Coordinates of C-alpha atoms in Angstrom, one line a residue:
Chain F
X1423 CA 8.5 -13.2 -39.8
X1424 CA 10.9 -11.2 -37.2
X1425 CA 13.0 -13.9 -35.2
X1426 CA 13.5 -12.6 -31.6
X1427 CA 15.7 -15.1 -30.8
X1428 CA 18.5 -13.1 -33.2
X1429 CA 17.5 -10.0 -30.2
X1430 CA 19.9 -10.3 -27.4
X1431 CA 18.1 -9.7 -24.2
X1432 CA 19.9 -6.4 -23.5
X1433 CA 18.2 -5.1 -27.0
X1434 CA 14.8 -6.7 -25.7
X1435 CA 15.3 -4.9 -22.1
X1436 CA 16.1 -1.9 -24.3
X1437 CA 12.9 -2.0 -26.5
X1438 CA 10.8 -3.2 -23.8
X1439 CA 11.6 -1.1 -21.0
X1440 CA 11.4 1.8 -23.0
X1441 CA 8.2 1.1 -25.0
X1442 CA 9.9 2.0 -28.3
X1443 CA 7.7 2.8 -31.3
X1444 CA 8.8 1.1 -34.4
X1445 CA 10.2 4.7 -35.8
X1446 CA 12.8 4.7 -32.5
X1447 CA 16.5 4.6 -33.6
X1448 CA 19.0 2.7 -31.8
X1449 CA 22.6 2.2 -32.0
X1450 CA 23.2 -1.8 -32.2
X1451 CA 26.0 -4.4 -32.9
X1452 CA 24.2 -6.8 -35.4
X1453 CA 26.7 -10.2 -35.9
X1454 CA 26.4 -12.3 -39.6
X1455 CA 27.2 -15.6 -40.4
X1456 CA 31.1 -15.8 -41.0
X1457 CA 31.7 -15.8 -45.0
X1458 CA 28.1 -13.2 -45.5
X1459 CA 28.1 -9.7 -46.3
X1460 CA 26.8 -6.9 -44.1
X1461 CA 23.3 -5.4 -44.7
X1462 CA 24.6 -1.9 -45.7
X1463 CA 23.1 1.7 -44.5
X1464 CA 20.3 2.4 -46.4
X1465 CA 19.6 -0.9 -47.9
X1466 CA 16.6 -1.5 -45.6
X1467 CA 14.5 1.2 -44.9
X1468 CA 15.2 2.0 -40.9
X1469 CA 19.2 1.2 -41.1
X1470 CA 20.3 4.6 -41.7
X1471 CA 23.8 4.6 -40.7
X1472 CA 26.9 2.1 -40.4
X1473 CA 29.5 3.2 -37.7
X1474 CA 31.9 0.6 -37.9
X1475 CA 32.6 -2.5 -39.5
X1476 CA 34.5 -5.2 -37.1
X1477 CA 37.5 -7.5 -38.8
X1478 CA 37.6 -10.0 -36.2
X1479 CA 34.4 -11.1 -36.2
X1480 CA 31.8 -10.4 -38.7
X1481 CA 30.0 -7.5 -37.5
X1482 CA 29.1 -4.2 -37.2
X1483 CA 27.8 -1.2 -35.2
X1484 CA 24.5 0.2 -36.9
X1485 CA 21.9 2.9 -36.0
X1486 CA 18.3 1.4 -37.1
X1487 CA 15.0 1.4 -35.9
X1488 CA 12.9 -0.5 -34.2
X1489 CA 11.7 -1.9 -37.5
X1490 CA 15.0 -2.3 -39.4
X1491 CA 16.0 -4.0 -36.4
X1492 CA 13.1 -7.0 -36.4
X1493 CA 13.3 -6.7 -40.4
X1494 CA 16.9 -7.6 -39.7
X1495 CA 16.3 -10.9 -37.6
X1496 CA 14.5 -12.3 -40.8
X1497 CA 17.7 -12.2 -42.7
X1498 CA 19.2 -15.5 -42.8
X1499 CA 23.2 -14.2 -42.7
X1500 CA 22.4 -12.3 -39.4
X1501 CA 22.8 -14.3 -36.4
X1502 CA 22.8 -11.7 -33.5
X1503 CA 21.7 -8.2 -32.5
X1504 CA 23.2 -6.8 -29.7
X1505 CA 22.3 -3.3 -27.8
X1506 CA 25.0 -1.1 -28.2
X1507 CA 25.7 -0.2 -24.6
X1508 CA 27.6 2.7 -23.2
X1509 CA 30.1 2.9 -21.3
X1510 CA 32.1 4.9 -19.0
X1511 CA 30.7 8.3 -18.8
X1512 CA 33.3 10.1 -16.3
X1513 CA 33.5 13.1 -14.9
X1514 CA 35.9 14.7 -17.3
X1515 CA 33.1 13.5 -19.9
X1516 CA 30.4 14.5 -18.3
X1517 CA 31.3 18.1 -16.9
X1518 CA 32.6 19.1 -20.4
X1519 CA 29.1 17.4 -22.3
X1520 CA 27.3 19.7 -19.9
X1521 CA 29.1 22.6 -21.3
X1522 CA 30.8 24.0 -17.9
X1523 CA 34.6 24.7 -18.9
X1524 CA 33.1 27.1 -21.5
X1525 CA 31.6 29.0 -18.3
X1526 CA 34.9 28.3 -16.6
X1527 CA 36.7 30.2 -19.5
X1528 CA 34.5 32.7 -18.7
X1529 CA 36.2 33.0 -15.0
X1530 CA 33.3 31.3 -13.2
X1531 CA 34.3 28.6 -11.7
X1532 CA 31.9 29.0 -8.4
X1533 CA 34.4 31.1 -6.5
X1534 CA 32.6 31.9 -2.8
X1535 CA 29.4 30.1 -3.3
X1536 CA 28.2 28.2 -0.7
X1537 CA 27.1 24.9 -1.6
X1538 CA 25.8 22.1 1.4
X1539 CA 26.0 18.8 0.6
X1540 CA 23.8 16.7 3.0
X1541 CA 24.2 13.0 2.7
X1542 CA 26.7 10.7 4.2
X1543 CA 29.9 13.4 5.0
X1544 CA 32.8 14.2 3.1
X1545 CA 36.0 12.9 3.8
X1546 CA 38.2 16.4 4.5
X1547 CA 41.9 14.3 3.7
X1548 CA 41.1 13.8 0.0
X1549 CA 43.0 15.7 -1.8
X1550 CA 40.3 17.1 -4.2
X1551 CA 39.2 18.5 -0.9
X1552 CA 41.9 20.2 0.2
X1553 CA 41.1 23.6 2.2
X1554 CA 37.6 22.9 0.4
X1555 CA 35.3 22.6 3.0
X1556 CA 34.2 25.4 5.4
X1557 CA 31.9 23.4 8.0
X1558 CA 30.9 19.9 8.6
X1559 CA 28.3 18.6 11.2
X1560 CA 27.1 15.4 12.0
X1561 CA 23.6 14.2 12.6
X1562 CA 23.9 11.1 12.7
X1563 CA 26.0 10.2 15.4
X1564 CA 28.9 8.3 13.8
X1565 CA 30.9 12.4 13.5
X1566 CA 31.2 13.7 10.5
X1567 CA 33.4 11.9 8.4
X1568 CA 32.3 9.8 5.5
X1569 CA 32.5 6.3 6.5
X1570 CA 29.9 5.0 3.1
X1571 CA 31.9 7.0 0.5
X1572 CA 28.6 8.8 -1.0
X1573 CA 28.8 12.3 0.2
X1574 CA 32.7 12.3 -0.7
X1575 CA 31.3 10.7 -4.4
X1576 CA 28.7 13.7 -4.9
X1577 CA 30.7 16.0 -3.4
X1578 CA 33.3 16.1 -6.0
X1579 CA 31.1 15.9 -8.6
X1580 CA 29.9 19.4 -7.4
X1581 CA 32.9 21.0 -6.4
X1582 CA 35.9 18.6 -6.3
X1583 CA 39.5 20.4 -7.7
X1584 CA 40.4 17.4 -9.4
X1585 CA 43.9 17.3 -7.6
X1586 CA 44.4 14.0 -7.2
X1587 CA 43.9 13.2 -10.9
X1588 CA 46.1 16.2 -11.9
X1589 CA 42.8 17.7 -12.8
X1590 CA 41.3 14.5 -14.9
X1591 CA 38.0 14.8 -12.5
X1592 CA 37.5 18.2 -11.8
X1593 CA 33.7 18.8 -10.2
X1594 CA 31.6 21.6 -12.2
X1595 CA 32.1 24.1 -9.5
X1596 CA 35.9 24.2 -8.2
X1597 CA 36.3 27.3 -6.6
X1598 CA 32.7 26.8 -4.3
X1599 CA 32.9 26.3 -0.3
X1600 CA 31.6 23.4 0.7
X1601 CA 29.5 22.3 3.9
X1602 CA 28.7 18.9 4.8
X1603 CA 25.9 18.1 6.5
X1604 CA 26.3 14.2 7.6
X1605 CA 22.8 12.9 7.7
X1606 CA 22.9 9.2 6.3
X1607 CA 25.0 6.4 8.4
X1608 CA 28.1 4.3 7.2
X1609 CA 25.5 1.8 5.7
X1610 CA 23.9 4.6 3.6
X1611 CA 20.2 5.3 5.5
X1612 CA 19.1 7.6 7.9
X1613 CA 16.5 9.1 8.8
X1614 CA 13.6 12.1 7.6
X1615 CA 14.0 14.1 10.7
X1616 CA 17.7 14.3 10.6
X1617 CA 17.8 14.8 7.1
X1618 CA 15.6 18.0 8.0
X1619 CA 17.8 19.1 10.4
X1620 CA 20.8 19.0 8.2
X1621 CA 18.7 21.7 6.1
X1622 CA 17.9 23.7 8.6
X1623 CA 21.8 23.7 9.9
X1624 CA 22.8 24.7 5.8
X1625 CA 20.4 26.8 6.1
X1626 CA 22.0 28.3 8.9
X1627 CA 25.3 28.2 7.1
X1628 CA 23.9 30.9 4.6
X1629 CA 24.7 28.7 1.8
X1630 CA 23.3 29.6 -1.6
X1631 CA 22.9 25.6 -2.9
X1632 CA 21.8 22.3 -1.4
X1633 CA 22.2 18.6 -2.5
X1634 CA 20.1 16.2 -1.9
X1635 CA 21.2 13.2 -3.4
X1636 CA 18.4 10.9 -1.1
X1637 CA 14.9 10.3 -1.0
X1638 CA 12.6 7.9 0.4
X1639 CA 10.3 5.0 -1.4
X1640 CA 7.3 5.8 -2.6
X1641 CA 4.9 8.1 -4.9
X1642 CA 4.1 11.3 -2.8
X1643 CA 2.6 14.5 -3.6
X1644 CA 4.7 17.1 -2.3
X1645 CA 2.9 17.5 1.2
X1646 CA 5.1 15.6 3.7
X1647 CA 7.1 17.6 5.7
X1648 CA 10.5 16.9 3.8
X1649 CA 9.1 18.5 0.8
X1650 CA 7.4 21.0 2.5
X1651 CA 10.8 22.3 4.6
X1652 CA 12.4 21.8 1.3
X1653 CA 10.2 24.3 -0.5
X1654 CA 10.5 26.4 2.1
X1655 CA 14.2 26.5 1.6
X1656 CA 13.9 27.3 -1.6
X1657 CA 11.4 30.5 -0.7
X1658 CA 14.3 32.0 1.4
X1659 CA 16.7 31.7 -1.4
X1660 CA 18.5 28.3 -0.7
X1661 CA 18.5 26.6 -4.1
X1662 CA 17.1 22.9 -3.5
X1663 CA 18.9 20.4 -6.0
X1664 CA 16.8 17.1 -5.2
X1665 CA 17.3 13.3 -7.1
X1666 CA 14.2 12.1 -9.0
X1667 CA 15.6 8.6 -7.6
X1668 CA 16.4 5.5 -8.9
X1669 CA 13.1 3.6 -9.3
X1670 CA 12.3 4.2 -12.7
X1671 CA 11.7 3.4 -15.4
X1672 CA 8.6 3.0 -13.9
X1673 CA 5.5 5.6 -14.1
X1674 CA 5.2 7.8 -10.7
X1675 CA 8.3 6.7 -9.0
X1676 CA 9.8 10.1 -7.8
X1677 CA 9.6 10.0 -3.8
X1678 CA 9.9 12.4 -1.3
X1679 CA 11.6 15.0 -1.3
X1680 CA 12.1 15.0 -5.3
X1681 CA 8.2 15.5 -5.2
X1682 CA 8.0 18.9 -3.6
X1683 CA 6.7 21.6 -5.4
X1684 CA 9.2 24.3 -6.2
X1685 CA 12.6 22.2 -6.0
X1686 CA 14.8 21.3 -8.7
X1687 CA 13.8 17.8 -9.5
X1688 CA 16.9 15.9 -11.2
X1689 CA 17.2 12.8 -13.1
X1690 CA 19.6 10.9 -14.6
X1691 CA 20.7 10.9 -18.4
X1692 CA 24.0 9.0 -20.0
X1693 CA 26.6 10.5 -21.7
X1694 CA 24.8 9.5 -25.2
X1695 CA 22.3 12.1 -24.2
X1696 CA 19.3 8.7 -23.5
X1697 CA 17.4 8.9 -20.0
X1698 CA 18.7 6.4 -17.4
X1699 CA 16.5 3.7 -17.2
X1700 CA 16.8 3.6 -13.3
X1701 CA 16.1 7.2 -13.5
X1702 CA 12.5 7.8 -11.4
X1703 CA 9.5 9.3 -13.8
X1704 CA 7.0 11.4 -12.8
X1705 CA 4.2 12.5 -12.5
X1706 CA 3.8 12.9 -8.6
X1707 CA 0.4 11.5 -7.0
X1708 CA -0.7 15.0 -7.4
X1709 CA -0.1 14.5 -10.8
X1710 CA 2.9 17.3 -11.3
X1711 CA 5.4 16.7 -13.9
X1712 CA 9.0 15.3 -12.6
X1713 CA 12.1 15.4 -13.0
X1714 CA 12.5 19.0 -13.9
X1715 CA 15.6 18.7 -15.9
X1716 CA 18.3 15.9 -16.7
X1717 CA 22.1 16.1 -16.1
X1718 CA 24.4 13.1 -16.3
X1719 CA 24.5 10.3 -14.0
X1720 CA 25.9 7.0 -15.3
X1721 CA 29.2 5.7 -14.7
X1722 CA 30.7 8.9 -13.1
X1723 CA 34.3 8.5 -11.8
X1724 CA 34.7 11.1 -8.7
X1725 CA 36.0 10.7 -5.7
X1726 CA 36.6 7.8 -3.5
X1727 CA 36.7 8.2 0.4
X1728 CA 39.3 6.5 2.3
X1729 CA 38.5 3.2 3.9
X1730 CA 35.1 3.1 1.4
X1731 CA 34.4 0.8 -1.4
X1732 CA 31.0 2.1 -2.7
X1733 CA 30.3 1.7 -6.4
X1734 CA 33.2 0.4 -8.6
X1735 CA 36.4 1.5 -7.2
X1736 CA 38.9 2.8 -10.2
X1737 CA 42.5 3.6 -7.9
X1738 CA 42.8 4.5 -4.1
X1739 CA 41.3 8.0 -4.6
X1740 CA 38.6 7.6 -7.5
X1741 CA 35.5 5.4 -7.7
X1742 CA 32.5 4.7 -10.5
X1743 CA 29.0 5.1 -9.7
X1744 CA 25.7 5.7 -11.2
X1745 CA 23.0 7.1 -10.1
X1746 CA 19.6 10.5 -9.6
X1747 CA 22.4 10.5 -6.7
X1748 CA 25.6 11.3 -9.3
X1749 CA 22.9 13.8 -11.8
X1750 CA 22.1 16.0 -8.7
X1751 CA 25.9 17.2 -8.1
X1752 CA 25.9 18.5 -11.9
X1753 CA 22.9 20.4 -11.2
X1754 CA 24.2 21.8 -7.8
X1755 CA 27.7 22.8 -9.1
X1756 CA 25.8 24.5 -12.4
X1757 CA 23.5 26.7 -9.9
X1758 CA 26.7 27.9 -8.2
X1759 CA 28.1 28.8 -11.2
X1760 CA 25.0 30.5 -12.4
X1761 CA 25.2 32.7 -9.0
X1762 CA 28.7 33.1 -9.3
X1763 CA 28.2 35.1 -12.8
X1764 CA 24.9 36.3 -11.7
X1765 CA 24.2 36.9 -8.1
X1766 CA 21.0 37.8 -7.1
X1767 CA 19.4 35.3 -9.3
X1768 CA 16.8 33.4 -7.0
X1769 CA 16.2 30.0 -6.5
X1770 CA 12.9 30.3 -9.2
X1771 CA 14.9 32.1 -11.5
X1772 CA 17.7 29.3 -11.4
X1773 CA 15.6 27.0 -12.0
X1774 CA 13.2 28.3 -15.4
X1775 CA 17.0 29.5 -16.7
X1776 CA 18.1 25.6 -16.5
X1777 CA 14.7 24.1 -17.4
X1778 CA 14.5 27.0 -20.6
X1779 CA 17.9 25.6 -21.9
X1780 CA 18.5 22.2 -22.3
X1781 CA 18.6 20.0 -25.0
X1782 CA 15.2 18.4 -25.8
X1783 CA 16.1 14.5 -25.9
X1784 CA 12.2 14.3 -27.6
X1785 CA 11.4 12.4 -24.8
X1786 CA 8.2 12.8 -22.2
X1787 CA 8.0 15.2 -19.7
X1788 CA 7.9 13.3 -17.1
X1789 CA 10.8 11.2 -18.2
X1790 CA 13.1 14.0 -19.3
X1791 CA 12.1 16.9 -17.5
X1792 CA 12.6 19.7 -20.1
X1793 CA 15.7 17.3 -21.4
X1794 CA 19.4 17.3 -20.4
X1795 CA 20.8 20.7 -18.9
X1796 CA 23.3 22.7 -20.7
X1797 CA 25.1 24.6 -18.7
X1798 CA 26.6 27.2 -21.2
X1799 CA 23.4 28.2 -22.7
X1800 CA 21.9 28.6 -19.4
X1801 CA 24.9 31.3 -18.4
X1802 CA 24.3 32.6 -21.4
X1803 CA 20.5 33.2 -20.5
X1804 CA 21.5 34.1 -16.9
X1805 CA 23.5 37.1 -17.8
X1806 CA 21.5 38.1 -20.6
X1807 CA 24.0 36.8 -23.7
X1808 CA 22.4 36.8 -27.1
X1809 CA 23.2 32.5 -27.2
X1810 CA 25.6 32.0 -30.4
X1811 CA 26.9 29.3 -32.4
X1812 CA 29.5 27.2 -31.0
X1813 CA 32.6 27.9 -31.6
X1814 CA 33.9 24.5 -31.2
X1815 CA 31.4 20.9 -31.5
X1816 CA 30.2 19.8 -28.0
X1817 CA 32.9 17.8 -26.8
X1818 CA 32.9 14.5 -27.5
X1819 CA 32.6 11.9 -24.4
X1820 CA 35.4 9.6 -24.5
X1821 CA 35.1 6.9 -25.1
X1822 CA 32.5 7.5 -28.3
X1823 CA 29.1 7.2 -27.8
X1824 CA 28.0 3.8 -28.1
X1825 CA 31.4 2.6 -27.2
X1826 CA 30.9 -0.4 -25.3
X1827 CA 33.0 -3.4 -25.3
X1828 CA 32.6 -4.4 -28.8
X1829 CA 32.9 -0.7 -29.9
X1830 CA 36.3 -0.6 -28.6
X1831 CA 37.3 -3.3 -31.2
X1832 CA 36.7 -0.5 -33.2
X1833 CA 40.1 0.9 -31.6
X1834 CA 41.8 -1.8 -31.7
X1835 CA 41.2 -3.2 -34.8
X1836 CA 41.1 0.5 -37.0
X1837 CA 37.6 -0.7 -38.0
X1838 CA 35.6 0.5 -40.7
Chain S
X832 CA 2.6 8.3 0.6
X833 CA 1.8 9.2 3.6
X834 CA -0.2 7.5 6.1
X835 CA -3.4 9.4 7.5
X836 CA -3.3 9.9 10.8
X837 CA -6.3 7.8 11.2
X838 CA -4.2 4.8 9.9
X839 CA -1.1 6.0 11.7
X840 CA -3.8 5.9 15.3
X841 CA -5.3 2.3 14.4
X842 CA -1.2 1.0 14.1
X843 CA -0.5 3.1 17.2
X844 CA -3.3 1.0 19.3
X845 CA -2.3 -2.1 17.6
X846 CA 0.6 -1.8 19.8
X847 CA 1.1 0.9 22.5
X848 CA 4.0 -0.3 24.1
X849 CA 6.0 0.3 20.4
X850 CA 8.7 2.9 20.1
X851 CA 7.6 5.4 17.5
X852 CA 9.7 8.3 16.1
X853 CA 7.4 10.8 14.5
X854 CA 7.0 14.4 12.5
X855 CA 4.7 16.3 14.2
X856 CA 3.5 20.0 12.3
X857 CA 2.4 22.4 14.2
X858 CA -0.2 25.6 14.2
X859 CA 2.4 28.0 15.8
X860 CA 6.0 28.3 17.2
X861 CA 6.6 24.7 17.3
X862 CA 9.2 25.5 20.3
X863 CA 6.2 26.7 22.4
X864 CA 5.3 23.4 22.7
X865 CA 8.4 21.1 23.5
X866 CA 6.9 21.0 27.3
X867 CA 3.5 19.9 25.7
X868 CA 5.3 17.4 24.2
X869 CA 7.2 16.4 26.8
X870 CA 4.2 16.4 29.4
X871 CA 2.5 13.3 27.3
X872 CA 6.0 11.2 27.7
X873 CA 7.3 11.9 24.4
X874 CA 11.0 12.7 23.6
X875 CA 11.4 15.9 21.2
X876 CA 14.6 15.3 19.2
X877 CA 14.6 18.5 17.1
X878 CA 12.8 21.3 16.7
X879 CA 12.7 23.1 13.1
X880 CA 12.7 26.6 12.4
X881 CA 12.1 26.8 8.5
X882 CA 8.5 24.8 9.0
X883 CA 6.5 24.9 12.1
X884 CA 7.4 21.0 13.0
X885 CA 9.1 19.1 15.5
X886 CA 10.9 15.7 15.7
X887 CA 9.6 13.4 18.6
X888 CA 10.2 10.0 19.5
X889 CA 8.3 7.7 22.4
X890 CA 6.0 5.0 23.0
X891 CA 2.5 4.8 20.7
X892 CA 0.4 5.4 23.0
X893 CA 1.8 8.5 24.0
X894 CA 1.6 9.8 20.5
X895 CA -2.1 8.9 20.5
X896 CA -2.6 10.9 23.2
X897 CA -0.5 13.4 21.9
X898 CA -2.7 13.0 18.1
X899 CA -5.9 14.5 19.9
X900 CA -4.3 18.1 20.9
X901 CA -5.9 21.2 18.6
X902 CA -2.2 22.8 18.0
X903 CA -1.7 19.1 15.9
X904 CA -1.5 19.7 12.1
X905 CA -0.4 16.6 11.1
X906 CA 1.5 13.9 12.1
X907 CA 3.9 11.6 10.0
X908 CA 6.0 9.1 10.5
X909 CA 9.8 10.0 10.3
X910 CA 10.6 7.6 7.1
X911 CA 13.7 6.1 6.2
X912 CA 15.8 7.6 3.6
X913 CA 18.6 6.7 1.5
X914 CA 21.1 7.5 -0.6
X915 CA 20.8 7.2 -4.3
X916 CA 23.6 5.8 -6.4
X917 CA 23.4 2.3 -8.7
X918 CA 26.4 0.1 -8.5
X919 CA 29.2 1.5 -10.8
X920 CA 28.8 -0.4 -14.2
X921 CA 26.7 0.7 -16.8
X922 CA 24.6 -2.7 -16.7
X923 CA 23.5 -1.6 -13.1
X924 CA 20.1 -2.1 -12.0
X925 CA 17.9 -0.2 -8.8
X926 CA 19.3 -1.5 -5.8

């Protein structure tokens, strides 16, 4: 009989949250009794694949199904099964996963595009903001700065030059002109109706892309009049680049504005290519399928604001956070690249190219969207490229997928 | 979701004297009727131009009176929004 006290309750969570089928595969760390030998790849049907075998203590990192893993807890010698949870995805992971410095090698780099970012301001002294941004405006009645460290966060993740880091976290879209439309307070809420106005001032602006890393609570059906002006936005040819939100990994969790109709609707993947499991799922109370698409949005190091301390603060300039808030940037620094190399392309057309080419993670619709974005492939499909083989693998995020703590005793210790 | 109007009118008479701030969608030019607005004590805080809305903010029971007018397509109330991020680890959970 399967033993779940051998599961950790971070592999429970895992199974349990996600509903896995018995055939699921996950990367785990499974711990024997000192003195017994490991269950090898391949010796029980399910365990297909050993990553690396631990000297200091008597373990190892495994892929295995949901089976193999409860087949495992019956074996006497194994004592412990952990999750193999990942770490760090930052931005210089995650802008390279999504494919964009093959774009940039291409020369876009979202030179001229207009991109608003409307949340909580941007601070204009960072120095991955220098001579960045064109306009800012506040709403909010605090002025425009960013006194949360949100906006600064997602802005950088758009378009930040990396100069502080001597490039380490460079945004997707470099070269783009930024707006900031301060909408949300120092404590990180505000209001529908100013949020609207922010639009309507980008809008304005004539910029070509907006981020909307916010949202509101509840299921909603795409008729309240955020969506609505959102939609709207998107019919004059203002890409809308919306969070899902962070209240999955519940069914129907996607609030307004993520629910409106024609918007791009983006939720959060990690940089081992699973779905978030704060990442809000669709369908809308209208029953639409949401998100739209995936890009990455755990553990993102970008940009800190001065004076701010949101998410995990890394140095003076840099910060961690995760987040539907962090996955939107991606998306709105890939549609400036996309008009960049293709202007003219409108806001529908952006948004089948990104849903027609991503990677299926073989997950539900309205839990992946079409899957995670890739950003090459879709330039490729944007300017009409026949898509070819990679010349180089994918990159590979550093640290190694399924790198978490004990993973790194991997590196330490030369496992294996 | 949102609240029906008919809902949004019973909490209105629950308590008249409360400060509401509202989204109110119009049939037509939503500025042609900021002195509407006005006239039944209600402050307009914005009005948009990409939808036919405006932004208004007074006591309930002006909005109740202000619910009954034919140029009303809706009315909502302006929500609370947020920002979206987790804390920074990879163990975070929704705040």
């Amino acid at each position: 009989m399967p033993n779940p006290s051998k599961l950790h309750p971070n592999l429970v969570e895992r199974m349990q949250v996600r509903a896995l089928a018995d055939a699921a595969s996950l990367r785990v760390i499974v711990l024997r009794r000192a003195g017994t030998v490991g269950v090898a790849a391949n010796a029980l049907e399910g365990l297909t694949e050993t990553h690396y075998t631990y000297r200091l203590i008597p373990a190892s990192a495994q892929s295995a199904t949901v089976a193999a893993i409860h087949a495992l807890t019956e074996r006497d010698e194994i004592e412990m099964i952990w999750y193999d949870e990942p770490v760090h995805a930052l931005l210089d992971v995650s802008v390279p996963l999504i494919g964009a410095p093959r774009v940039w090698e291409g020369g876009f780099t979202g030179k001229g595009i207009k991109v608003a970012i409307v949340d909580t301001g941007i601070d204009p002294n960072h120095p991955d903001f220098t001579g960045r941004i064109a306009q800012m405006k506040d709403f909010t009645g605090e002025g425009p700065a960013d006194n949360h460290g949100h906006g600064s966060h997602v802005a950088s993740i758009v378009g930040g030059t990396g100069a502080g880091s001597a490039g380490k976290y460079q945004g997707v879209a470099p070269e783009c002109v930024l707006y900031a439309a301060k909408v949300l307070r120092g404590d990180g809420s505000g209001s529908t109706s100013d949020v609207m106005a922010g639009i309507e001032w980008a809008v304005q602006q004539n910029v070509q892309v907006v981020n909307m890393s916010l949202g509101s609570d509840g299921a909603c059906d795409g008729t309240d009049a955020l969506s609505v002006l959102c939609d709207t936005a998107m019919s004059r040819g203002v890409v809308m680049c919306i969070a899902a939100g962070n209240a999955g990994p519940g069914a129907s969790t996607v609030g307004s504005p993520g629910c409106a109709k024609t918007v791009i609707t983006v939720g959060a993947s990690s940089d081992t290519d699973s779905v978030a499991n704060f990442s809000s799922r669709g369908p809308t109370s209208d029953g639409r399928v949401k998100p739209d698409v995936c890009f990455p949005g755990v553990s993102i190091v970008a940009a800190r604001a001065a004076g701010t301390a949101m998410g995990s603060p890394v140095d003076a300039l840099y910060t961690s956070a995760s987040g539907t808030s962090m996955a939107t940037p991606h998306a709105a620094g890939t549609c400036a690249l996309l008009l960049q190399a293709k202007p003219g392309l409108s806001p529908q057309q952006i948004k089948d190219i990104l849903m027609t080419t991503t990677k299926d993670l073989e997950l539900d619709p309205n839990i992946q969207g079409t899957g995670r974005a890739q950003i090459f492939e879709a330039y490729q499909k944007a300017v009409g490229e026949t898509p070819t083989p990679s010349p180089t693998p994918v990159p590979t995020p550093t640290p190694t997928p399924g790198s978490g703590c004990w993973t790194m005793l991997k590196n330490v210790l030369g496992g294996r | 979701m949102a609240m029906q109007i008919s809902d949004l009118k019973s909490k209105w008479q629950h308590d008249p004297d409360a400060t509401v701030r509202l989204i109110v969608r119009v049939t037509d030019n939503p500025s042609a009727h900021v002195a509407q607005v006005e006239a039944h004590g209600l402050v307009v805080r914005y009005t948009y131009s990409l939808i036919s809305a405006l932004a208004v903010q007074g006591a309930a029971a002006a909005a109740l009176a202000l619910a009954n007018e034919p140029w009303i397509i809706s009315i909502e109330e302006d929500k609370p929004v947020r920002t979206m991020p987790m804390a920074g680890g990879t163990n975070a959970k929704p705040i």
